[in-house]
Short mmCIF file of C-alpha atoms in Angstrom, two decimals:
data_model
loop_
_atom_site.label_atom_id
_atom_site.label_comp_id
_atom_site.label_asym_id
_atom_site.label_seq_id
_atom_site.Cartn_x
_atom_site.Cartn_y
_atom_site.Cartn_z
CA UNK U 128 97.77 -109.96 58.83
CA UNK U 129 96.11 -107.03 56.52
CA UNK U 130 94.62 -108.49 53.50
CA UNK U 131 94.64 -107.50 49.69
CA UNK U 132 92.03 -104.88 49.81
CA UNK U 133 93.73 -103.36 52.88
CA UNK U 134 97.32 -103.32 51.20
CA UNK U 135 95.83 -101.72 47.91
CA UNK U 136 93.16 -99.23 49.06
CA UNK U 137 95.46 -96.30 48.02
CA UNK U 138 95.17 -97.41 44.72
CA UNK U 139 91.49 -96.73 44.52
CA UNK U 140 88.73 -98.84 42.57
CA UNK U 141 88.79 -97.16 38.92
CA UNK U 142 92.39 -95.68 38.32
CA UNK U 143 94.09 -95.64 34.86
CA UNK U 144 95.86 -99.41 35.83
CA UNK U 145 92.23 -100.79 36.80
CA UNK U 146 90.57 -99.51 33.47
CA UNK U 147 93.43 -101.08 31.13
CA UNK U 148 93.15 -104.17 33.05
CA UNK U 149 89.35 -104.21 32.97
CA UNK U 150 89.08 -103.46 29.06
CA UNK U 151 92.04 -105.75 27.71
CA UNK U 152 91.09 -108.92 29.44
CA UNK U 153 87.48 -108.59 28.71
CA UNK U 154 88.79 -107.72 24.70
CA UNK U 155 90.55 -111.03 25.04
CA UNK U 156 87.82 -112.84 25.31
CA UNK U 157 86.22 -111.91 22.47
CA UNK U 158 87.79 -114.96 19.95
CA UNK U 159 86.07 -117.16 22.89
CA UNK U 160 82.57 -115.73 21.58
CA UNK U 161 83.81 -117.16 18.09
CA UNK U 162 85.10 -120.70 19.28
CA UNK U 163 82.26 -121.38 21.91
CA UNK U 164 79.54 -122.02 18.88
CA UNK U 165 81.57 -122.06 15.77
CA UNK U 166 80.48 -125.42 15.86
CA UNK U 167 77.09 -124.58 14.69
CA UNK U 168 78.14 -123.66 10.89
CA UNK U 169 81.31 -125.02 10.85
CA UNK U 170 79.60 -128.71 11.50
CA UNK U 171 76.18 -127.83 10.19
CA UNK U 172 74.20 -130.57 8.42
CA UNK U 173 72.84 -129.48 5.09
CA UNK U 174 69.81 -130.92 3.86
CA UNK U 175 71.55 -133.93 1.81
CA UNK U 176 69.66 -137.16 0.03
CA UNK U 177 71.58 -140.09 -1.93
CA UNK U 178 73.07 -139.09 -4.99
CA UNK U 179 72.25 -141.44 -8.05
CA UNK U 180 74.84 -141.69 -10.87
CA UNK U 181 73.97 -139.28 -14.01
CA UNK U 182 74.95 -142.06 -15.96
CA UNK U 183 72.12 -144.24 -14.83
CA UNK U 184 69.71 -145.12 -17.26
CA UNK U 185 66.80 -144.12 -15.19
CA UNK U 186 63.63 -142.43 -16.35
CA UNK U 187 62.89 -138.65 -14.98
CA UNK U 188 59.97 -140.49 -13.11
CA UNK U 189 61.95 -142.94 -11.38
CA UNK U 190 65.09 -140.75 -10.45
CA UNK U 191 62.53 -138.74 -8.79
CA UNK U 192 60.95 -141.40 -6.79
CA UNK U 193 64.24 -143.02 -5.88
CA UNK U 194 64.58 -141.75 -2.60
CA UNK U 195 62.06 -143.09 0.02
CA UNK U 196 60.36 -141.10 2.57
CA UNK U 197 60.26 -140.88 5.91
CA UNK U 198 58.58 -138.82 9.21
CA UNK U 199 61.14 -136.55 10.46
CA UNK U 200 60.40 -133.46 12.87
CA UNK U 201 56.75 -134.56 12.48
CA UNK U 202 57.05 -134.09 8.51
CA UNK U 203 57.12 -136.88 5.61
CA UNK U 204 60.53 -136.08 3.90
CA UNK U 205 62.93 -137.77 1.80
CA UNK U 206 65.68 -140.22 3.18
CA UNK U 207 69.14 -138.85 4.23
CA UNK U 208 71.05 -142.11 4.48
CA UNK U 209 69.19 -144.37 2.07
CA UNK U 210 67.49 -144.92 -1.34
CA UNK U 211 65.78 -147.90 -3.29
CA UNK U 212 68.28 -150.51 -4.56
CA UNK U 213 69.44 -149.15 -7.88
CA UNK U 214 69.57 -152.23 -9.77
CA UNK U 215 65.94 -152.80 -8.87
CA UNK U 216 65.15 -149.54 -10.25
CA UNK U 217 66.67 -149.97 -13.11
CA UNK U 218 65.07 -153.13 -14.14
CA UNK U 219 61.68 -151.11 -13.49
CA UNK U 220 62.53 -148.73 -15.17
CA UNK U 221 63.35 -150.72 -18.52
CA UNK U 222 60.39 -152.34 -18.49
CA UNK U 223 58.54 -149.32 -18.65
CA UNK U 224 56.96 -149.37 -14.95
CA UNK U 225 55.55 -146.36 -13.26
CA UNK U 226 56.43 -145.74 -9.63
CA UNK U 227 53.33 -145.51 -7.46
CA UNK U 228 50.90 -146.87 -10.10
CA UNK U 229 52.33 -150.08 -11.24
CA UNK U 230 54.69 -150.73 -8.15
CA UNK U 231 54.38 -150.20 -4.51
CA UNK U 232 57.47 -148.30 -3.45
CA UNK U 233 56.84 -149.21 -0.01
CA UNK U 234 57.69 -152.92 -0.73
CA UNK U 235 60.76 -152.40 -2.55
CA UNK U 236 64.03 -153.08 -0.88
CA UNK U 237 66.52 -150.11 0.36
CA UNK U 238 70.31 -149.49 0.10
CA UNK U 239 72.77 -146.80 1.70
CA UNK U 240 73.73 -144.31 -0.28
CA UNK U 241 76.51 -146.19 -2.16
CA UNK U 242 77.22 -143.32 -4.73
CA UNK U 243 77.58 -140.15 -2.20
CA UNK U 244 75.37 -137.71 -1.51
CA UNK U 245 73.71 -134.71 -3.14
CA UNK U 246 73.70 -131.56 -0.81
CA UNK U 247 71.70 -128.46 -0.62
CA UNK U 248 73.64 -125.34 -1.19
CA UNK U 249 71.00 -123.12 0.30
CA UNK U 250 72.33 -122.53 3.35
CA UNK U 251 76.01 -123.41 3.62
CA UNK U 252 78.78 -123.67 0.76
CA UNK U 253 80.74 -126.54 2.48
CA UNK U 254 80.96 -128.06 6.16
CA UNK U 255 83.06 -131.01 7.73
CA UNK U 256 79.75 -132.84 7.23
CA UNK U 257 79.64 -132.57 3.60
CA UNK U 258 82.99 -132.91 2.94
CA UNK U 259 83.04 -136.43 4.82
CA UNK U 260 80.05 -137.64 3.60
CA UNK U 261 77.07 -136.85 5.91
CA UNK U 262 75.56 -140.24 7.36
CA UNK U 263 79.24 -141.26 7.80
CA UNK U 264 79.35 -138.62 10.68
CA UNK U 265 77.61 -140.07 13.79
CA UNK U 266 73.89 -138.95 13.78
CA UNK U 267 74.53 -137.73 17.50
CA UNK U 268 77.49 -135.08 17.01
CA UNK U 269 77.98 -133.55 20.47
CA UNK U 270 79.02 -130.01 20.92
CA UNK U 271 83.07 -130.28 20.56
CA UNK U 272 83.91 -129.16 23.77
CA UNK U 273 86.21 -130.89 26.22
CA UNK U 274 85.82 -133.54 28.94
CA UNK U 275 89.08 -132.96 30.12
CA UNK U 276 90.08 -130.97 33.09
CA UNK U 277 90.78 -127.00 32.33
CA UNK U 278 94.32 -126.14 32.29
CA UNK U 279 93.46 -123.54 34.99
CA UNK U 280 92.22 -126.66 37.37
CA UNK U 281 95.70 -128.93 36.49
CA UNK U 282 98.21 -126.36 36.92
CA UNK U 283 97.50 -123.78 39.55
CA UNK U 284 101.16 -123.51 40.59
CA UNK U 285 102.30 -121.29 37.62
CA UNK U 286 100.52 -118.40 38.04
CA UNK U 287 97.07 -116.59 36.33
CA UNK U 288 98.86 -114.83 33.52
CA UNK U 289 101.21 -117.90 32.53
CA UNK U 290 98.20 -120.01 32.06
CA UNK U 291 96.16 -117.56 30.63
CA UNK U 292 98.80 -116.93 27.81
CA UNK U 293 99.46 -120.55 27.51
CA UNK U 294 96.19 -121.68 26.78
CA UNK U 295 95.41 -118.64 24.57
CA UNK U 296 98.26 -120.21 22.37
CA UNK U 297 96.37 -123.64 22.58
CA UNK U 298 93.13 -122.11 21.45
CA UNK U 299 94.64 -120.16 18.47
CA UNK U 300 97.34 -122.78 17.09
CA UNK U 301 94.93 -125.80 16.87
CA UNK U 302 92.18 -123.89 15.66
CA UNK U 303 94.57 -123.00 12.63
CA UNK U 304 95.70 -126.60 12.68
CA UNK U 305 91.79 -127.51 12.24
CA UNK U 306 91.73 -126.05 9.04
CA UNK U 307 93.76 -128.78 7.34
CA UNK U 308 91.62 -131.88 8.97
CA UNK U 309 90.77 -134.51 6.42
CA UNK U 310 88.23 -136.57 8.61
CA UNK U 311 85.72 -136.22 10.87
CA UNK U 312 87.83 -138.08 13.94
CA UNK U 313 90.98 -135.80 13.26
CA UNK U 314 88.54 -132.42 13.07
CA UNK U 315 86.82 -133.67 16.45
CA UNK U 316 90.18 -134.27 18.23
CA UNK U 317 91.42 -130.77 17.35
CA UNK U 318 88.22 -129.25 18.37
CA UNK U 319 88.77 -130.88 21.62
CA UNK U 320 91.87 -129.20 22.32
CA UNK U 321 90.80 -126.08 21.17
CA UNK U 322 87.79 -126.25 23.68
CA UNK U 323 90.33 -127.06 26.38
CA UNK U 324 92.33 -124.14 25.51
CA UNK U 325 89.00 -121.99 25.13
CA UNK U 326 87.18 -122.69 28.07
CA UNK U 327 90.99 -122.49 30.46
CA UNK U 328 91.85 -118.94 29.10
CA UNK U 329 88.30 -117.81 29.78
CA UNK U 330 88.14 -119.22 33.17
CA UNK U 331 91.85 -117.66 33.96
CA UNK U 332 90.75 -114.13 32.50
CA UNK U 333 88.03 -114.24 34.92
CA UNK U 334 90.03 -115.19 38.22
CA UNK U 335 93.15 -113.01 36.93
CA UNK U 336 90.53 -109.67 36.71
CA UNK U 337 88.54 -110.46 39.62
CA UNK U 338 92.03 -110.74 41.86
CA UNK U 339 93.45 -107.38 40.73
CA UNK U 340 90.18 -105.06 40.65
CA UNK U 341 88.44 -104.27 43.69
CA UNK U 342 84.84 -105.26 44.94
CA UNK U 343 83.33 -102.64 43.43
CA UNK U 344 84.55 -103.12 39.84
CA UNK U 345 84.90 -106.84 40.12
CA UNK U 346 81.00 -107.33 39.51
CA UNK U 347 80.71 -105.02 36.74
CA UNK U 348 84.11 -106.85 35.25
CA UNK U 349 82.36 -110.17 35.68
CA UNK U 350 79.07 -109.32 33.48
CA UNK U 351 79.54 -106.22 31.69
CA UNK U 352 83.22 -106.97 30.95
CA UNK U 353 83.93 -110.77 29.98
CA UNK U 354 80.92 -111.46 29.58
CA UNK U 355 79.85 -108.71 27.37
CA UNK U 356 82.78 -109.20 25.30
CA UNK U 357 82.23 -112.72 24.71
CA UNK U 358 78.68 -111.79 23.83
CA UNK U 359 80.22 -109.48 20.85
CA UNK U 360 82.20 -112.34 19.76
CA UNK U 361 79.14 -114.54 19.84
CA UNK U 362 77.10 -111.95 17.67
CA UNK U 363 80.11 -111.55 15.19
CA UNK U 364 79.70 -115.13 14.44
CA UNK U 365 77.04 -115.45 12.45
CA UNK U 366 77.93 -112.24 10.43
CA UNK U 367 81.22 -114.18 9.48
CA UNK U 368 79.55 -117.35 8.55
CA UNK U 369 77.03 -115.10 6.86
CA UNK U 370 79.55 -114.19 4.41
CA UNK U 371 82.19 -116.92 4.63
CA UNK U 372 80.03 -120.04 3.50
CA UNK U 373 82.94 -122.15 3.08
CA UNK U 374 84.08 -124.44 6.69
CA UNK U 375 87.65 -123.82 5.97
CA UNK U 376 87.88 -120.31 5.34
CA UNK U 377 85.26 -119.49 8.01
CA UNK U 378 87.58 -121.16 10.37
CA UNK U 379 90.60 -119.26 9.50
CA UNK U 380 88.78 -115.97 9.67
CA UNK U 381 87.43 -116.80 13.25
CA UNK U 382 91.45 -117.97 13.92
CA UNK U 383 93.48 -114.98 13.01
CA UNK U 384 91.84 -112.75 15.77
CA UNK U 385 93.55 -114.55 18.17
CA UNK U 386 96.94 -113.33 17.21
CA UNK U 387 96.32 -109.70 18.18
CA UNK U 388 96.23 -111.19 21.98
CA UNK U 389 100.04 -111.53 21.43
CA UNK U 390 101.17 -107.90 22.22
CA UNK U 391 99.06 -108.08 25.59
CA UNK U 392 101.47 -110.66 26.93
CA UNK U 393 103.69 -107.45 27.95
CA UNK U 394 100.68 -105.08 29.19
CA UNK U 395 98.39 -107.64 31.43
CA UNK U 396 100.30 -108.02 34.82
CA UNK U 397 100.42 -111.30 37.07
CA UNK U 398 97.81 -111.44 39.83
CA UNK U 399 99.64 -109.36 43.06
CA UNK U 400 96.85 -111.37 45.28
CA UNK U 401 98.38 -114.92 43.95
CA UNK U 402 101.79 -113.76 44.03
CA UNK U 403 101.29 -112.55 47.71
CA UNK U 404 99.29 -115.97 48.38
CA UNK U 405 102.86 -117.67 47.01
CA UNK U 406 104.82 -115.53 49.44
CA UNK U 407 106.32 -113.53 46.20
CA UNK U 408 106.43 -110.07 47.60
CA UNK U 409 108.82 -108.43 45.71
CA UNK U 410 107.07 -109.48 42.42
CA UNK U 411 104.06 -108.23 43.95
CA UNK U 412 105.26 -104.57 45.05
CA UNK U 413 106.76 -104.42 41.90
CA UNK U 414 103.34 -104.59 40.04
CA UNK U 415 101.54 -102.68 42.57
CA UNK U 416 103.93 -99.81 42.30
CA UNK U 417 103.70 -99.74 38.94
CA UNK U 418 100.17 -99.36 39.13
CA UNK U 419 100.18 -96.57 41.54
CA UNK U 420 102.80 -94.87 38.83
CA UNK U 421 99.78 -95.43 36.28
CA UNK U 422 97.19 -94.08 38.32
CA UNK U 423 99.58 -91.23 39.26
CA UNK U 424 98.87 -92.46 43.09
CA UNK U 425 101.42 -92.29 45.64
CA UNK U 426 102.76 -95.26 47.32
CA UNK U 427 103.60 -95.97 50.66
CA UNK U 428 107.22 -96.10 51.26
CA UNK U 429 106.51 -99.97 52.77
CA UNK U 430 104.35 -101.89 51.68
CA UNK U 431 104.70 -105.24 53.43
CA UNK U 432 106.29 -105.16 56.39
CA UNK U 433 108.36 -107.79 57.73
CA UNK U 434 105.90 -108.87 60.43
CA UNK U 435 103.30 -109.83 58.19
CA UNK U 436 105.73 -111.53 55.86
CA UNK U 437 106.41 -113.52 58.74
CA UNK U 438 102.95 -114.51 59.71
CA UNK U 439 102.02 -115.41 56.31
CA UNK U 440 104.49 -118.31 55.92
CA UNK U 441 102.41 -120.86 57.17
CA UNK U 442 99.68 -119.94 54.69
CA UNK U 443 102.63 -119.79 51.85
CA UNK U 444 103.67 -123.79 52.52
CA UNK U 445 100.58 -124.88 52.00
CA UNK U 446 99.94 -126.71 48.49
CA UNK U 447 96.21 -127.05 46.99
CA UNK U 448 95.14 -130.44 45.71
CA UNK U 449 92.08 -131.32 44.24
CA UNK U 450 90.57 -133.14 47.39
CA UNK U 451 90.82 -129.55 49.42
CA UNK U 452 87.57 -128.94 47.86
CA UNK U 453 86.25 -131.83 49.90
CA UNK U 454 88.25 -131.44 53.11
CA UNK U 455 85.23 -131.30 55.17
CA UNK U 456 81.58 -132.44 54.91
CA UNK U 457 80.12 -129.35 54.34
CA UNK U 458 82.54 -127.90 51.99
CA UNK U 459 82.41 -130.91 49.98
CA UNK U 460 78.44 -130.34 50.21
CA UNK U 461 78.95 -127.28 48.45
CA UNK U 462 81.23 -128.64 46.13
CA UNK U 463 79.11 -131.14 44.74
CA UNK U 464 76.22 -129.02 44.76
CA UNK U 465 78.32 -126.10 42.90
CA UNK U 466 79.14 -129.09 40.26
CA UNK U 467 75.42 -129.85 39.71
CA UNK U 468 74.57 -126.38 39.26
CA UNK U 469 77.06 -125.60 36.76
CA UNK U 470 76.53 -129.05 34.70
CA UNK U 471 72.54 -128.44 34.43
CA UNK U 472 72.59 -124.59 33.94
CA UNK U 473 75.39 -125.17 30.86
CA UNK U 474 72.88 -128.13 29.36
CA UNK U 475 70.45 -125.32 29.46
CA UNK U 476 72.27 -122.57 27.89
CA UNK U 477 74.06 -124.83 25.32
CA UNK U 478 70.86 -126.84 24.51
CA UNK U 479 69.38 -123.65 23.61
CA UNK U 480 71.95 -121.85 21.79
CA UNK U 481 72.98 -125.08 19.71
CA UNK U 482 69.20 -125.55 18.89
CA UNK U 483 68.99 -122.09 16.89
CA UNK U 484 69.66 -123.27 13.38
CA UNK U 485 66.51 -126.06 14.27
CA UNK U 486 64.39 -122.99 15.15
CA UNK U 487 61.81 -121.77 12.37
CA UNK U 488 63.87 -119.01 10.35
CA UNK U 489 66.97 -118.14 8.92
CA UNK U 490 69.83 -119.96 10.84
CA UNK U 491 72.07 -116.72 10.76
CA UNK U 492 69.43 -114.41 12.06
CA UNK U 493 68.55 -116.87 14.71
CA UNK U 494 72.12 -117.19 15.88
CA UNK U 495 72.51 -113.47 15.77
CA UNK U 496 69.49 -113.45 18.01
CA UNK U 497 70.37 -116.01 20.38
CA UNK U 498 74.02 -113.44 20.75
CA UNK U 499 72.24 -110.17 21.30
CA UNK U 500 69.97 -111.60 24.17
CA UNK U 501 72.71 -112.10 26.08
CA UNK U 502 73.70 -108.66 26.51
CA UNK U 503 70.43 -107.50 28.27
CA UNK U 504 70.56 -110.78 30.49
CA UNK U 505 74.51 -109.69 31.40
CA UNK U 506 73.05 -106.03 32.11
CA UNK U 507 70.15 -107.63 34.53
CA UNK U 508 73.07 -110.03 36.03
CA UNK U 509 75.12 -106.79 37.06
CA UNK U 510 72.05 -105.03 38.53
CA UNK U 511 71.13 -108.21 40.23
CA UNK U 512 74.81 -108.67 41.59
CA UNK U 513 74.81 -105.08 42.84
CA UNK U 514 71.46 -105.27 45.09
CA UNK U 515 70.47 -108.81 45.80
CA UNK U 516 71.90 -112.11 47.48
CA UNK U 517 73.64 -114.21 45.04
CA UNK U 518 71.16 -117.45 45.89
CA UNK U 519 67.83 -115.51 45.14
CA UNK U 520 69.19 -113.79 42.00
CA UNK U 521 70.69 -116.83 40.70
CA UNK U 522 67.56 -119.27 41.55
CA UNK U 523 65.11 -116.78 40.09
CA UNK U 524 66.95 -116.30 36.94
CA UNK U 525 67.13 -120.27 36.13
CA UNK U 526 63.55 -120.79 37.47
CA UNK U 527 62.30 -117.92 34.77
CA UNK U 528 64.20 -119.23 32.14
CA UNK U 529 63.52 -122.78 32.65
CA UNK U 530 59.67 -121.95 33.37
CA UNK U 531 59.53 -120.27 30.38
CA UNK U 532 61.13 -123.04 28.09
CA UNK U 533 58.09 -125.34 29.72
CA UNK U 534 55.33 -123.13 28.40
CA UNK U 535 56.85 -123.93 24.53
CA UNK U 536 54.92 -126.71 24.71
CA UNK U 537 51.39 -125.09 24.92
CA UNK U 538 52.34 -122.59 21.82
CA UNK U 539 50.31 -124.23 18.49
CA UNK U 540 52.71 -125.19 15.72
CA UNK U 541 51.12 -122.42 13.34
CA UNK U 542 52.67 -119.63 16.17
CA UNK U 543 56.83 -119.80 15.51
CA UNK U 544 57.37 -116.53 16.16
CA UNK U 545 55.44 -116.78 19.75
CA UNK U 546 57.88 -120.18 20.29
CA UNK U 547 61.10 -118.04 19.14
CA UNK U 548 60.45 -115.49 21.49
CA UNK U 549 59.93 -118.40 24.48
CA UNK U 550 63.19 -119.83 23.63
CA UNK U 551 65.03 -116.41 23.46
CA UNK U 552 63.39 -115.44 26.87
CA UNK U 553 64.33 -118.84 28.42
CA UNK U 554 67.80 -118.27 26.81
CA UNK U 555 67.70 -114.68 28.58
CA UNK U 556 66.92 -116.14 32.03
CA UNK U 557 69.61 -119.20 31.72
CA UNK U 558 72.29 -116.96 30.46
CA UNK U 559 71.87 -114.42 33.15
CA UNK U 560 72.31 -117.16 35.94
CA UNK U 561 75.68 -118.57 33.71
CA UNK U 562 76.94 -115.18 33.97
CA UNK U 563 76.57 -114.60 37.95
CA UNK U 564 77.48 -118.41 38.69
CA UNK U 565 81.29 -116.92 38.14
CA UNK U 566 81.24 -113.99 40.50
CA UNK U 567 79.47 -116.69 43.07
CA UNK U 568 82.34 -119.38 42.88
CA UNK U 569 84.84 -116.71 43.07
CA UNK U 570 83.37 -115.20 46.38
CA UNK U 571 83.28 -119.07 47.87
CA UNK U 572 86.24 -120.35 47.47
CA UNK U 573 90.00 -118.80 49.34
CA UNK U 574 92.75 -117.50 46.85
CA UNK U 575 94.82 -120.92 47.37
CA UNK U 576 92.14 -122.76 45.96
CA UNK U 577 90.19 -120.55 43.93
CA UNK U 578 91.49 -121.34 40.51
CA UNK U 579 90.99 -124.88 41.23
CA UNK U 580 87.47 -124.27 42.12
CA UNK U 581 86.64 -122.12 39.28
CA UNK U 582 88.75 -124.74 37.15
CA UNK U 583 86.44 -127.95 38.83
CA UNK U 584 83.24 -126.16 37.97
CA UNK U 585 83.80 -125.23 34.53
CA UNK U 586 84.94 -128.68 33.96
CA UNK U 587 81.22 -129.85 34.73
CA UNK U 588 79.86 -126.95 32.58
CA UNK U 589 82.00 -128.68 29.75
CA UNK U 590 80.46 -131.81 30.72
CA UNK U 591 76.87 -130.27 30.30
CA UNK U 592 78.11 -128.84 27.30
CA UNK U 593 79.08 -132.40 25.74
CA UNK U 594 75.53 -133.69 26.96
CA UNK U 595 73.45 -130.62 25.52
CA UNK U 596 73.13 -131.75 21.98
CA UNK U 597 71.65 -135.25 22.85
CA UNK U 598 68.82 -133.26 24.31
CA UNK U 599 68.59 -130.88 21.39
CA UNK U 600 68.85 -134.25 19.02
CA UNK U 601 65.87 -135.84 20.94
CA UNK U 602 63.53 -133.26 18.99
CA UNK U 603 63.92 -135.77 16.05
CA UNK U 604 61.25 -137.90 17.90
CA UNK U 605 59.36 -135.16 19.88
CA UNK U 606 59.83 -131.28 19.17
CA UNK U 607 58.73 -130.53 22.71
CA UNK U 608 60.89 -133.49 24.35
CA UNK U 609 64.25 -131.22 24.58
CA UNK U 610 62.46 -128.30 25.81
CA UNK U 611 60.66 -130.31 28.58
CA UNK U 612 63.87 -131.85 29.94
CA UNK U 613 65.88 -128.80 29.77
CA UNK U 614 63.01 -126.67 31.55
CA UNK U 615 62.67 -129.04 34.25
CA UNK U 616 65.93 -129.51 35.02
CA UNK U 617 66.74 -125.83 35.20
CA UNK U 618 63.83 -125.11 37.41
CA UNK U 619 65.04 -127.74 40.00
CA UNK U 620 68.45 -126.85 39.94
CA UNK U 621 66.95 -123.40 40.64
CA UNK U 622 65.56 -124.42 43.80
CA UNK U 623 68.28 -126.46 44.82
CA UNK U 624 70.59 -123.46 44.62
CA UNK U 625 68.69 -121.88 47.53
CA UNK U 626 70.37 -124.50 49.80
CA UNK U 627 73.84 -123.02 49.15
CA UNK U 628 75.63 -120.56 51.42
CA UNK U 629 75.08 -116.89 50.75
CA UNK U 630 78.31 -114.53 49.81
CA UNK U 631 76.79 -111.17 49.44
CA UNK U 632 78.79 -108.37 50.85
CA UNK U 633 81.58 -110.57 52.16
CA UNK U 634 85.55 -109.94 50.90
CA UNK U 635 87.22 -112.33 48.74
CA UNK U 636 88.09 -115.22 51.32
CA UNK U 637 92.01 -115.75 51.48
CA UNK U 638 92.36 -118.61 53.63
CA UNK U 639 89.97 -121.72 54.55
CA UNK U 640 89.69 -119.71 57.81
CA UNK U 641 87.94 -116.91 56.28
CA UNK U 642 85.82 -119.29 53.72
CA UNK U 643 84.50 -120.78 57.11
CA UNK U 644 82.89 -117.69 57.84
CA UNK U 645 80.71 -117.56 54.73
CA UNK U 646 77.37 -116.76 55.86
CA UNK U 647 73.34 -118.21 55.04
CA UNK U 648 70.44 -117.09 56.12
CA UNK U 649 67.93 -119.38 57.75
CA UNK U 650 65.05 -118.89 59.81
CA UNK U 651 65.92 -115.36 61.20
CA UNK U 652 69.64 -116.58 62.12
CA UNK U 653 73.02 -115.44 60.83
CA UNK U 654 74.37 -118.89 60.53
CA UNK U 655 77.71 -119.78 59.06
CA UNK U 656 77.05 -122.07 55.88
CA UNK U 657 80.52 -124.19 56.49
CA UNK U 658 81.17 -125.55 59.93
CA UNK U 659 84.56 -124.93 60.97
CA UNK U 660 86.68 -128.17 60.28
CA UNK U 661 87.75 -128.49 63.41
CA UNK U 662 84.18 -128.54 65.18
CA UNK U 663 82.74 -129.98 62.62
CA UNK U 664 79.66 -131.09 64.91
CA UNK U 665 78.83 -127.90 66.10
CA UNK U 666 77.50 -124.97 63.60
CA UNK U 667 77.95 -121.38 64.82
CA UNK U 668 75.22 -119.10 64.92
CA UNK U 669 74.80 -115.55 65.97
CA UNK U 670 71.21 -113.32 66.27
CA UNK U 671 70.69 -111.26 63.37
#
């Protein structure tokens, strides 16, 4: 039976239809750039200290000394979550004693912020943290992305287009509901659902585009398409946040662009490749003929003959389940290694991204720089994918990103600009690798489980994004510790990537039989990376 590329070869690679799909699917990713890092500003923690009631009969000297000092980030600063006991201070002030001279402050008993907090408005006018009372929010606020499997993983049988727009609706609808949050718990639950929609529609849009577009355009779409448009949304985030300092109004401004995606339902088609895999030839033929009309290209009188449709019936009867990603020992090994690769790459990417407000300088400028650096990273990823094997490209950029981050420990504390440059260079390498992972994953797995495979690895990525803030907060104990951990793990997973199969130059597999032909290169031999499921003890090799 002919594969999809053969059936649609008459359409060409870059006609009006392909350009339309390319730009519409890429543009639909822009709101993901908003939502992906919005917690940096929505849940930012302003500088704060315990409030002292204005009516308290304290001298100015005792009012200024009412907050104990603590070591934070290597510097001595006023405590954010405790104060000296107010009744004791009132007595000492009434007796005319002076703090630090007549009274040793270190000997005084402390208490929590019983009268609330005073917040600095230098950076934020308000955030969810300042509204729900600073120290009542857990100190280790994780990035609010879901641990739940992506929707694309759970419902592969409903097609690409339906899930794409369903998850867009989830992202936009629950983001709007989040504006009315009255507690930290409500905010986080809604953010989890928003994150579930966000990553799911990103994954499905990516898969839909790669299945519709031809091989030569697929790599451009995967890097200069969806990734660049994600970076555009990411770059717009600090711009919105700079001019809108109230978190509710900011969230409303970030939610409204999602409504612009509604008309795309009548323009973006279902994946003909997926329809064919489900035996829905008539629907696939309608889309292909419409594409030919848009491209002003004559279509063959017969696209699918009866013999082809008959031969494909056994494949149509196959139903994918999650265990298919582990159906043989070698496939299971590849899946497990892919999950680890996505997990640790995500830890590095989100760890460096979420740490931008903690870097030296303005939080808005740092966030913008963190977004801008992604553009050259995606361009480099595109160039690498065009000309070099996937394993070497991903491994090289991961080792570069992780290695540079490790060097931050050697930079003197007064050279803040150099540290910032190294962080951005590390982000550059990890971002380039991250964008290539999507292409690599799509090329490894057949159509039947492709959506599920990318969904499973994206779930591992979400777990990494949840863990990443804990790495960031380790900086409260040692400012270099997050960089040492993230850099070491990134270099390690970069080396392990070399043991995965190579997919460079291969057509997208349509079945598990074609997946078994994915090849590696070892010791001067052309070696299959996956053993045949019927011959699990035999490795097939042929000379180069």
